[in-house]
PDB file of C-alpha atoms in Angstrom:
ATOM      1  CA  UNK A  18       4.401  -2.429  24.481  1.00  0.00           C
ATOM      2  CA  UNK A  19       3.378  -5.884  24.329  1.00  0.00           C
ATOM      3  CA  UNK A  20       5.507  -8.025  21.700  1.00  0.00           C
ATOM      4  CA  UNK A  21       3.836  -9.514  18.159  1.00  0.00           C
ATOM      5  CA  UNK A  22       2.500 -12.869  17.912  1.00  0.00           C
ATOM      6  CA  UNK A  23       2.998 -12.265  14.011  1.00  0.00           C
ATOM      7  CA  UNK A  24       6.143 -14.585  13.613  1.00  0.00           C
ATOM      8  CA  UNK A  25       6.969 -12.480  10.489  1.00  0.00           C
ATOM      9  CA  UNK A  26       7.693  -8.695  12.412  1.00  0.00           C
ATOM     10  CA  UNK A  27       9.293 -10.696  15.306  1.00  0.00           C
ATOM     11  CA  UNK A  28      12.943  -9.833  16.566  1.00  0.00           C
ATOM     12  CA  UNK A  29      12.645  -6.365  14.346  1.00  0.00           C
ATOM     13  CA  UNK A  30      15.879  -4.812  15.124  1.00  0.00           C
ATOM     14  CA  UNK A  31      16.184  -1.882  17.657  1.00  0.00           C
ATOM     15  CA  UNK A  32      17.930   1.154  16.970  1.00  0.00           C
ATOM     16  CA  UNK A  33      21.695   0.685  16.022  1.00  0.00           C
ATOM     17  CA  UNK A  34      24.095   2.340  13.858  1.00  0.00           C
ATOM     18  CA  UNK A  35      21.897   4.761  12.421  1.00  0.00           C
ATOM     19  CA  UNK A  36      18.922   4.972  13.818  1.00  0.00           C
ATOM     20  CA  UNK A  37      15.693   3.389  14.710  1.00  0.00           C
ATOM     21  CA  UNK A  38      14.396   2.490  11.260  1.00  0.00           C
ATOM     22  CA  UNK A  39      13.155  -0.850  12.353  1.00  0.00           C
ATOM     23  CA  UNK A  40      12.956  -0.490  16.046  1.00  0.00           C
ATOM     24  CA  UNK A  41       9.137  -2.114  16.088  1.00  0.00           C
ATOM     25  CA  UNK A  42      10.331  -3.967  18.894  1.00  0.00           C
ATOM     26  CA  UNK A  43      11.173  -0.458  20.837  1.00  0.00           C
ATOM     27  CA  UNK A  44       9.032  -0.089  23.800  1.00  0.00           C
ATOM     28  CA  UNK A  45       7.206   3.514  23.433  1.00  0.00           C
ATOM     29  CA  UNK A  46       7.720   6.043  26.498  1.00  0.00           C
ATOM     30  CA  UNK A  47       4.807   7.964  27.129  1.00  0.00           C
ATOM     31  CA  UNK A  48       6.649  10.579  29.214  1.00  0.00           C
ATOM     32  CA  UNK A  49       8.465  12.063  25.982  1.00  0.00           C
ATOM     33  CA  UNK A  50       5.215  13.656  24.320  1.00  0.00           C
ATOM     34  CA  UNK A  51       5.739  17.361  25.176  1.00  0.00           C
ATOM     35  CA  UNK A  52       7.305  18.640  22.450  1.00  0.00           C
ATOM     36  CA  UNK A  53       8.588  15.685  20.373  1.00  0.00           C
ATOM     37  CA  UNK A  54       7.963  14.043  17.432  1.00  0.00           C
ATOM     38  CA  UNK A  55       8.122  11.172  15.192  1.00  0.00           C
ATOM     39  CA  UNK A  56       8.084  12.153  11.565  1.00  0.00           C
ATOM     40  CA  UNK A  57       4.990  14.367  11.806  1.00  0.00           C
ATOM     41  CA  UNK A  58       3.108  12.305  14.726  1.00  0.00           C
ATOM     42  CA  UNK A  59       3.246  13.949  17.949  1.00  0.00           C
ATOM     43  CA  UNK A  60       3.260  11.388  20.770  1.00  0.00           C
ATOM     44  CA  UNK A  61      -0.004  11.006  22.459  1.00  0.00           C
ATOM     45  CA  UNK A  62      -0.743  12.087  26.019  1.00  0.00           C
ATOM     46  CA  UNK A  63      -1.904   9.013  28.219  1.00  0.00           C
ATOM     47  CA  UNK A  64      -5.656   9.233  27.655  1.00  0.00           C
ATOM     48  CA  UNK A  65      -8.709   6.782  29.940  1.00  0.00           C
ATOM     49  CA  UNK A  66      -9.911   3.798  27.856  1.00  0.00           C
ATOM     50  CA  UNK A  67      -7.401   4.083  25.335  1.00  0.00           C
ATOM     51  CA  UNK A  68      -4.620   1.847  24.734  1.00  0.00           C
ATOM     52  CA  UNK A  69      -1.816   2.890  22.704  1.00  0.00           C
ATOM     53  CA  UNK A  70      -1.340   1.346  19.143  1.00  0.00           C
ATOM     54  CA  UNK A  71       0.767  -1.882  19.040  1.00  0.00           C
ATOM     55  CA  UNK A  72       2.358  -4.096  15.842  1.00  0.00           C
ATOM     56  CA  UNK A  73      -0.377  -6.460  16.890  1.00  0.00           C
ATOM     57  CA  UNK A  74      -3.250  -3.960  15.939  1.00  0.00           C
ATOM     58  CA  UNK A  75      -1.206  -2.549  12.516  1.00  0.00           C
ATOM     59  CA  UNK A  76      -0.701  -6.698  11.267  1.00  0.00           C
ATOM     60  CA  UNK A  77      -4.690  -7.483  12.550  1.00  0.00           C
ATOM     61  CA  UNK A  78      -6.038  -4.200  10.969  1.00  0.00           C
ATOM     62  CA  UNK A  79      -3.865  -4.688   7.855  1.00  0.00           C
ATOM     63  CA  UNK A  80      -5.189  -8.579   7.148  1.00  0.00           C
ATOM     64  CA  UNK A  81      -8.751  -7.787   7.905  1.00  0.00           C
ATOM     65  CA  UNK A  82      -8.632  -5.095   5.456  1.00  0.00           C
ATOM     66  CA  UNK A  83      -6.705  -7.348   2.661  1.00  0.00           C
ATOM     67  CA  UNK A  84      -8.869 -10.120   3.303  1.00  0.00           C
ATOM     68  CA  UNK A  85     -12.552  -8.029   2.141  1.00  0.00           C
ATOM     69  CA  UNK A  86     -10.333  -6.767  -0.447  1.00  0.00           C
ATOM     70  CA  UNK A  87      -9.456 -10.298  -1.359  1.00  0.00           C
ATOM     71  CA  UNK A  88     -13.254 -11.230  -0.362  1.00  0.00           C
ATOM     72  CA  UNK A  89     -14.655  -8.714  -3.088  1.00  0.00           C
ATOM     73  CA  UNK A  90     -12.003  -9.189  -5.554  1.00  0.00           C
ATOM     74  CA  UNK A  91     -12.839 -12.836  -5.679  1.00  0.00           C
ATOM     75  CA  UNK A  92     -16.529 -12.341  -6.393  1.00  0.00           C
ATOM     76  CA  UNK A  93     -16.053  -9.426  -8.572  1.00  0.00           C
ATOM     77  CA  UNK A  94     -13.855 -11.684 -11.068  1.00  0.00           C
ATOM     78  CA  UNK A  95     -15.984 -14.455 -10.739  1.00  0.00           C
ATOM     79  CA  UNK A  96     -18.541 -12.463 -11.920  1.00  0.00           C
ATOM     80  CA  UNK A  97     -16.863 -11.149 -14.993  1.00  0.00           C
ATOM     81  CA  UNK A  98     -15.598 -14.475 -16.153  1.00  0.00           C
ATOM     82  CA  UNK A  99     -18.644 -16.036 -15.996  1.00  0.00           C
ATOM     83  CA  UNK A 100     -20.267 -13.268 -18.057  1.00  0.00           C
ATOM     84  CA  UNK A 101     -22.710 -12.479 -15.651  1.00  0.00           C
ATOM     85  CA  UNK A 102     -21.750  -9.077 -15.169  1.00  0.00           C
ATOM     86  CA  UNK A 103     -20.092  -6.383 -18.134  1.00  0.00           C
ATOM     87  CA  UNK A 104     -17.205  -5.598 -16.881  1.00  0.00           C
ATOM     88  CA  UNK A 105     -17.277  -1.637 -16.860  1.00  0.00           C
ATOM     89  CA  UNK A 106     -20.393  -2.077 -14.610  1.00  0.00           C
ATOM     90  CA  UNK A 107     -17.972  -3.190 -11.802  1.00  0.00           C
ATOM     91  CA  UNK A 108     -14.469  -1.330 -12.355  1.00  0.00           C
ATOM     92  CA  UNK A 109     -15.961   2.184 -12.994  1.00  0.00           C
ATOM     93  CA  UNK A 110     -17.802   1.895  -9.567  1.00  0.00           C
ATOM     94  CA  UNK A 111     -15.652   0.137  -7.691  1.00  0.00           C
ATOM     95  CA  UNK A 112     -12.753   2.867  -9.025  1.00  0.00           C
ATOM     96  CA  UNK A 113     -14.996   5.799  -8.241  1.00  0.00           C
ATOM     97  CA  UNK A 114     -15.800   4.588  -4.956  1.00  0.00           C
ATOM     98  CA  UNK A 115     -12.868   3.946  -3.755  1.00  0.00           C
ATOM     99  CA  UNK A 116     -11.611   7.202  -4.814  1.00  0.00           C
ATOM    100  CA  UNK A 117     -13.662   9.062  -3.325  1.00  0.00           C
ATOM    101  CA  UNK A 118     -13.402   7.450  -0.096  1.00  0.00           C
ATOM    102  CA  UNK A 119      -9.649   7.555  -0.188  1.00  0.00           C
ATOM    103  CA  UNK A 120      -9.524  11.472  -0.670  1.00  0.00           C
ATOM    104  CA  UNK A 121     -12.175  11.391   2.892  1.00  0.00           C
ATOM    105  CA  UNK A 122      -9.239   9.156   4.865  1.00  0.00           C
ATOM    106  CA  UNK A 123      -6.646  11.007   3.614  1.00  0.00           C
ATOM    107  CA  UNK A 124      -8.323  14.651   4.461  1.00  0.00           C
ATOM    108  CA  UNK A 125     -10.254  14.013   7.506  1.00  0.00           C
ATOM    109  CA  UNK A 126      -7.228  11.907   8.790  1.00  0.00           C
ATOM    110  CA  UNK A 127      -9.012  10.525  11.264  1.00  0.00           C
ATOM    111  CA  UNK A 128      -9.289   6.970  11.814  1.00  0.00           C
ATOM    112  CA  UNK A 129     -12.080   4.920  10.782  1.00  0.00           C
ATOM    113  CA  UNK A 130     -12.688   1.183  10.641  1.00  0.00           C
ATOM    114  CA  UNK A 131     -16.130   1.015   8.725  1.00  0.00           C
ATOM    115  CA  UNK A 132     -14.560   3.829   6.169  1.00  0.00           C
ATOM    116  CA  UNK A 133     -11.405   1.869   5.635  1.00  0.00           C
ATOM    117  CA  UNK A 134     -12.987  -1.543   5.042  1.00  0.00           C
ATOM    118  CA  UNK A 135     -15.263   0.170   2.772  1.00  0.00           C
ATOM    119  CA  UNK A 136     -12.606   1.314   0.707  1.00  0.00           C
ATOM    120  CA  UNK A 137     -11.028  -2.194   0.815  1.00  0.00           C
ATOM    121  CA  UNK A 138     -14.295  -3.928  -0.881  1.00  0.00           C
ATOM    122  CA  UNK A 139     -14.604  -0.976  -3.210  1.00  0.00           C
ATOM    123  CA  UNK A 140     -10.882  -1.794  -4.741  1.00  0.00           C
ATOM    124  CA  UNK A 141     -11.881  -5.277  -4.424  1.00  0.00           C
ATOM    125  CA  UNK A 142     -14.567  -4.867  -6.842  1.00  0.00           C
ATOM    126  CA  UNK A 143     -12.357  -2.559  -8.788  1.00  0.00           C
ATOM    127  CA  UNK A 144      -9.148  -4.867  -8.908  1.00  0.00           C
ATOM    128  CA  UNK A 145     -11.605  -8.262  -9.269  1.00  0.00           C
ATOM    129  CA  UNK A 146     -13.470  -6.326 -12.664  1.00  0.00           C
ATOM    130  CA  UNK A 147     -10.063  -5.631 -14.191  1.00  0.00           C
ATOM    131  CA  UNK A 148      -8.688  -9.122 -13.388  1.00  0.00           C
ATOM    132  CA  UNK A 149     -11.768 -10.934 -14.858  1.00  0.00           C
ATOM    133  CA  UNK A 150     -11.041  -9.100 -18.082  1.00  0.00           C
ATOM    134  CA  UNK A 151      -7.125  -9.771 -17.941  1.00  0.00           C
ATOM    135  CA  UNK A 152      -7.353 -13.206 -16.871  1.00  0.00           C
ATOM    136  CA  UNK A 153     -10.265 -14.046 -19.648  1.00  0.00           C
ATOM    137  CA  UNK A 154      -7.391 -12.483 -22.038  1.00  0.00           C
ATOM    138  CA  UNK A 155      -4.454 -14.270 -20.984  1.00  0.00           C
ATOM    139  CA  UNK A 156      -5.132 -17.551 -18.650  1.00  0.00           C
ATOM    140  CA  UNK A 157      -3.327 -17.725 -15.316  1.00  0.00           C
ATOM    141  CA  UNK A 158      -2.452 -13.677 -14.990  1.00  0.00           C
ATOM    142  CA  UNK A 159      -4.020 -13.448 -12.277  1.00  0.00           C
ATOM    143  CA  UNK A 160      -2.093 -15.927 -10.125  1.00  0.00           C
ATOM    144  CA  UNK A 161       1.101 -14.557 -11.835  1.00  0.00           C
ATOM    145  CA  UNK A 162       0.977 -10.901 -10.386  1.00  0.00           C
ATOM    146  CA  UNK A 163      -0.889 -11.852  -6.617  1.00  0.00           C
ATOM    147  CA  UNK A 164       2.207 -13.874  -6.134  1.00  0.00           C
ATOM    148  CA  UNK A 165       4.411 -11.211  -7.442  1.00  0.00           C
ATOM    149  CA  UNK A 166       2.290  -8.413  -5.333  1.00  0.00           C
ATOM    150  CA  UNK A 167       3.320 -10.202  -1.968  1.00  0.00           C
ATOM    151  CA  UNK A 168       6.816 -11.656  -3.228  1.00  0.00           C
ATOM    152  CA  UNK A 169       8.066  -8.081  -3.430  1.00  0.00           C
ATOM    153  CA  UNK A 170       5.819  -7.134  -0.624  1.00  0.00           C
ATOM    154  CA  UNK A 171       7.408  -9.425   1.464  1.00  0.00           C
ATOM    155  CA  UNK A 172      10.935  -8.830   0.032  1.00  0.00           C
ATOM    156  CA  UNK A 173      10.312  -4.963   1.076  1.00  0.00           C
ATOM    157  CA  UNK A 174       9.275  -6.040   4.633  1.00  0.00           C
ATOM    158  CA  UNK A 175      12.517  -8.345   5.017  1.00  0.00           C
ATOM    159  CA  UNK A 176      14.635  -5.523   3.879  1.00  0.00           C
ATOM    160  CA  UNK A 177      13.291  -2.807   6.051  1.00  0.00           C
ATOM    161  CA  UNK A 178      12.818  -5.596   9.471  1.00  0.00           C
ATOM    162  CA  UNK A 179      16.371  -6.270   8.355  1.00  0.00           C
ATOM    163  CA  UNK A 180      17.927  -2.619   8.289  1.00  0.00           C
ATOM    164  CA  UNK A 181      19.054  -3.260   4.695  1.00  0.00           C
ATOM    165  CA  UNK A 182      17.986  -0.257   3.612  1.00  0.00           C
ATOM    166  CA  UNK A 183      17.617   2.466   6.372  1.00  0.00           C
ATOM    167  CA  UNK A 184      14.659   5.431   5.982  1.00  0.00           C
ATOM    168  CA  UNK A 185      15.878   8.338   5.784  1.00  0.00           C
ATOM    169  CA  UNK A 186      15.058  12.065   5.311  1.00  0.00           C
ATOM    170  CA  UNK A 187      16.830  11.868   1.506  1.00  0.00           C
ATOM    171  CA  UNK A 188      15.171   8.462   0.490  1.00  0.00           C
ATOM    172  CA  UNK A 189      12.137   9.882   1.761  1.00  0.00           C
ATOM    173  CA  UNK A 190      12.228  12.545  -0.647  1.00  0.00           C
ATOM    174  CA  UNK A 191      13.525  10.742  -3.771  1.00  0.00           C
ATOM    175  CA  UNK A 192      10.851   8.279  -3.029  1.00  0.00           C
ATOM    176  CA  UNK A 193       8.401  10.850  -2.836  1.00  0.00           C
ATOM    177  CA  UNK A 194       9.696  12.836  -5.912  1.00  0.00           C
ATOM    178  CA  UNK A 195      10.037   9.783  -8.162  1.00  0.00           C
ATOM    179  CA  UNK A 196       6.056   8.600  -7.254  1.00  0.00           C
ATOM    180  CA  UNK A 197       4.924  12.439  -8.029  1.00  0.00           C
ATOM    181  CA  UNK A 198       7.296  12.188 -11.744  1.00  0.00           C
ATOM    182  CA  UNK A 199       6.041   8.772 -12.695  1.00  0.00           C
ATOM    183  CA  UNK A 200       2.207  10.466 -11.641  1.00  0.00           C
ATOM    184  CA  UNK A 201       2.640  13.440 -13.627  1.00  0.00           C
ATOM    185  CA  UNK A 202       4.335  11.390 -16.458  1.00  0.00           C
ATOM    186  CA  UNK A 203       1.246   8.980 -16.488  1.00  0.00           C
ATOM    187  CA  UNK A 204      -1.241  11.493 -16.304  1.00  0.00           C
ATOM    188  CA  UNK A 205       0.509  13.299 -19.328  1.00  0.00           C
ATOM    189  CA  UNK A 206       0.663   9.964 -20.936  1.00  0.00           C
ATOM    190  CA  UNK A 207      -3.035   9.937 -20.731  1.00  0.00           C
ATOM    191  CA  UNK A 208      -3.688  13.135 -21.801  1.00  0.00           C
ATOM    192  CA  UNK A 209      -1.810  12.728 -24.783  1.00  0.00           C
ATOM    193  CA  UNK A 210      -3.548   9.538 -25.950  1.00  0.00           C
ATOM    194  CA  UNK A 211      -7.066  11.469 -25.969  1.00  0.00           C
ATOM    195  CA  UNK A 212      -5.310  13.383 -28.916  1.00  0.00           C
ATOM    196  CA  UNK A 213      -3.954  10.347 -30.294  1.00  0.00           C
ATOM    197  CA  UNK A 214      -0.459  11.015 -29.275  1.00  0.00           C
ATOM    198  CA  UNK A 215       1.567   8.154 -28.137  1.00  0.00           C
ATOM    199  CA  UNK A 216       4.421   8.230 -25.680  1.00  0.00           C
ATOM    200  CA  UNK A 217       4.952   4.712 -25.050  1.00  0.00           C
ATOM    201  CA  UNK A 218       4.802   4.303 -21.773  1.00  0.00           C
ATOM    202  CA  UNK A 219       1.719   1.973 -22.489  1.00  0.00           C
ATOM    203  CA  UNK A 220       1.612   0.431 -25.500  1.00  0.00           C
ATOM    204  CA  UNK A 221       3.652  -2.761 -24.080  1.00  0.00           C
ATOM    205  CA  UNK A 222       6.999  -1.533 -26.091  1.00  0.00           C
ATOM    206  CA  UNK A 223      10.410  -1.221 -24.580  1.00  0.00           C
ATOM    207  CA  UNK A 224      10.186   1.737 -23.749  1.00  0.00           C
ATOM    208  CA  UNK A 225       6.545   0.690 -21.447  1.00  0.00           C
ATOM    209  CA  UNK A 226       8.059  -2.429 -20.111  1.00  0.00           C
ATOM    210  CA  UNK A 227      10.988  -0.423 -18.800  1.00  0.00           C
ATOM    211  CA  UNK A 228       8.769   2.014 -17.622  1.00  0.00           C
ATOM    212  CA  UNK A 229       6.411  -0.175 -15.654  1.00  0.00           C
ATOM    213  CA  UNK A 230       9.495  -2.058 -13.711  1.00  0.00           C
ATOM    214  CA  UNK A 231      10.706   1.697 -12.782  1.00  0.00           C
ATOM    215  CA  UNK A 232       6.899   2.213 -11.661  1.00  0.00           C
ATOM    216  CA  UNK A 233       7.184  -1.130  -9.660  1.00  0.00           C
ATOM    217  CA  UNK A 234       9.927  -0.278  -8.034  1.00  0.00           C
ATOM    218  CA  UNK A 235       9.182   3.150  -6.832  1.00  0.00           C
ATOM    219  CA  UNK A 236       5.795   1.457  -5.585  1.00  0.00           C
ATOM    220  CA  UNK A 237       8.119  -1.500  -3.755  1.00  0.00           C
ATOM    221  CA  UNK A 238       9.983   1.538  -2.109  1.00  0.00           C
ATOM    222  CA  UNK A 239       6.994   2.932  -0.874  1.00  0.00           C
ATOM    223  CA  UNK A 240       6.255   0.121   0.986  1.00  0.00           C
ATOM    224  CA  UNK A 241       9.325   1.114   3.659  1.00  0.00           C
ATOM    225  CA  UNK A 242       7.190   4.538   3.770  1.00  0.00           C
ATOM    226  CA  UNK A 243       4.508   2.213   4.951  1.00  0.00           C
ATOM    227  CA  UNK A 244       6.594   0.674   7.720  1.00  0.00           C
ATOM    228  CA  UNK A 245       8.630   3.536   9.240  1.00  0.00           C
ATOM    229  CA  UNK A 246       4.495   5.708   9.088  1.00  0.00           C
ATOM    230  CA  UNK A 247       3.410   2.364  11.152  1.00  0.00           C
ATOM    231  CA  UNK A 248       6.545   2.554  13.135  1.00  0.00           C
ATOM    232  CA  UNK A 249       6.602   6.005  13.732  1.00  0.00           C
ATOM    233  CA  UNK A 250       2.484   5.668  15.222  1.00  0.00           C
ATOM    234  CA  UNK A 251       3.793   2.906  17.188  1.00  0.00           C
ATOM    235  CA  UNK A 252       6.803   4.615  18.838  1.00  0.00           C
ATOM    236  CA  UNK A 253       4.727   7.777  19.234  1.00  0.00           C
ATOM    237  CA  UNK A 254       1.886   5.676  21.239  1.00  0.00           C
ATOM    238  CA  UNK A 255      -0.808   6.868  19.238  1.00  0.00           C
ATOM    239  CA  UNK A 256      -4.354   5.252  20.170  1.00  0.00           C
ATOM    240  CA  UNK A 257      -5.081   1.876  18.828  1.00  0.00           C
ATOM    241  CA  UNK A 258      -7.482   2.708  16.508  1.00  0.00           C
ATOM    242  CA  UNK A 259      -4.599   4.457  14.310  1.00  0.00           C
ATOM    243  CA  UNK A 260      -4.165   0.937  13.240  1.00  0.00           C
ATOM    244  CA  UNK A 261      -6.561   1.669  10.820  1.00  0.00           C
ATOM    245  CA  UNK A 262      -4.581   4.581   9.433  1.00  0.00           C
ATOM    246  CA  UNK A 263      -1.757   2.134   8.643  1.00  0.00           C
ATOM    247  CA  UNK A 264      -3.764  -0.589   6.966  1.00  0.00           C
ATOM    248  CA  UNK A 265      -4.996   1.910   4.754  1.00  0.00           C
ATOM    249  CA  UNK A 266      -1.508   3.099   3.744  1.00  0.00           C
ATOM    250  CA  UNK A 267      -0.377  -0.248   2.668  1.00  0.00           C
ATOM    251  CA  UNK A 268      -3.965  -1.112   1.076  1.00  0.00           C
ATOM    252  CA  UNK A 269      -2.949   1.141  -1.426  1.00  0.00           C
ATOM    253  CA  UNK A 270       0.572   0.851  -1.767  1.00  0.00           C
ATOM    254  CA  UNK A 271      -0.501  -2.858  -2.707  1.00  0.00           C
ATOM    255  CA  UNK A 272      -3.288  -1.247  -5.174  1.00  0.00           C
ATOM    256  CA  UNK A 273      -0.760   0.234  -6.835  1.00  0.00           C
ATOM    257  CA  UNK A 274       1.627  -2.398  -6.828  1.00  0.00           C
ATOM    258  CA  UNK A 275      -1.046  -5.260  -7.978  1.00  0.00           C
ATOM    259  CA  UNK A 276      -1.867  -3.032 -11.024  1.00  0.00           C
ATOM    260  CA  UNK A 277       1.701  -2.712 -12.371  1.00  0.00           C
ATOM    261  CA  UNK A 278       2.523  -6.110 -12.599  1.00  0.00           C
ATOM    262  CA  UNK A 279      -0.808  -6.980 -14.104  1.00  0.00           C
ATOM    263  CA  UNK A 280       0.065  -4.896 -16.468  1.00  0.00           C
ATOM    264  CA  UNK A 281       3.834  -5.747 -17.392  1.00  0.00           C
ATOM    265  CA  UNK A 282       2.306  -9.371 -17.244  1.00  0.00           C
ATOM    266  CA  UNK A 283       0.563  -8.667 -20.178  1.00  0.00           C
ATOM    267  CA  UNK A 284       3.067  -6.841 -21.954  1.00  0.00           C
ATOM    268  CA  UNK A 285       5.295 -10.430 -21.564  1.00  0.00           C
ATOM    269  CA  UNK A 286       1.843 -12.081 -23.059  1.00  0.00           C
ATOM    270  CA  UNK A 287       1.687 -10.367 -26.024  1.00  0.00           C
ATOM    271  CA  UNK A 288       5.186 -11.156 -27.247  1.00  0.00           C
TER     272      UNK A 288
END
């Protein structure tokens, strides 16, 4: 596998110690793919015309599909703060959109440029519709949690290039348990308000700024998901275009993410 030109996944670390939970640098071997696997992805057979997937294609795939995010998100907010558009008339769209398109890459699990990048703009819009209305609220949110989206997105990627923390079969599973609690504990939350009962999880109390730094950092933990799923594709020399499967993944880690510290922004506003 050739090496990255991305200076920032350079001289990942190879297996050592325990294990190969950084090894991007680890040259895939083709001749292992009867009967072994990587997490879930079975390791391609050599197939005609098709390359296998390198860090190259999962950093290219990944910015392309940030940047129409950024692209949309941009015009979308413009949009709203200049009053030329309610709103509603862009979020509930943009959120519907991209929902639905999310549960087709997530089902069909098949790769798909057009299908990713169309979910991209469609949380562009989504994101750049909920900004607008933040950032009219309280001036210079916006700035405040982009810079804190990639300054714990790139703390996550030093710690995982760095071994710091090493994914594994147990921090899988608390990572996965503690996203399904804080869903289910959300989704009660909202539930509860139709009826005018209030938990606190988001009223922008204690008790919801505690919550929504417990939130962020299950989110931030995801992001090693991301890594070792990209990592895993890459070491299992899956075709290329799988690339797009990855981007996708850490598109909406960083939805996520980007959400929850607009939020606790404003919760630090309001006092």
């Amino acid at each position: 596998m050739r090496t990255t030109s991305n200076p920032a996944f350079r001289n990942l670390p190879t297996s050592g110690g325990g294990g190969n939970y950084a090894g991007f640098g680890q040259p895939y071997q083709a001749q292992q793919y009867p009967g072994q696997q990587y997490g879930g992805y079975q390791p391609a057979p050599p197939t005609t015309g098709e390359r296998p997937i390198t860090i190259d294609d999962v950093v290219t795939k990944t910015a392309t599909t940030l940047g129409v995010a950024i692209l949309t998100g941009f015009v979308s907010a413009w949009m709203v703060l200049s009053g030329a558009v309610a709103p509603f008339a862009l979020a509930v769209p943009g959120m519907i959109v991209g929902l639905v398109l999310a549960l087709i890459i997530i089902f069909k699990q098949k790769p798909s440029g057009p299908m990713v990048l169309a979910y991209s703009a469609a949380e562009g819009v989504f994101l750049g519709a909920i900004t607008g209305v933040f950032e009219a609220i309280f001036p210079g949110i916006a700035w405040q949690a982009i810079l804190g989206t990639f300054g714990v997105f790139g703390a996550m990627l030093v710690v995982y290039k760095t071994g710091a923390i090493r994914v594994t079969p147990r921090l899988t599973k608390w990572i996965i348990g503690a996203t399904v609690g804080a869903a289910v504990l959300m989704l009660g939350n909202l539930l509860l308000g139709l009826f005018g009962v209030n938990m606190g999880l988001r009223d922008g109390g204690t008790l919801a700024i505690v919550f929504s730094l417990v939130v962020i950092g299950i989110a931030a933990f995801s992001f090693l998901l991301d890594f070792e799923a990209a990592n895993e594709m890459i070491r299992a020399a899956l075709p290329a275009k799988y690339a797009w499967l990855a981007a996708f993944g850490l598109m909406t880690t960083l939805v996520w993410l980007y959400l929850e510290i607009l939020r606790l922004l404003s919760y630090f506003q309001n006092d």
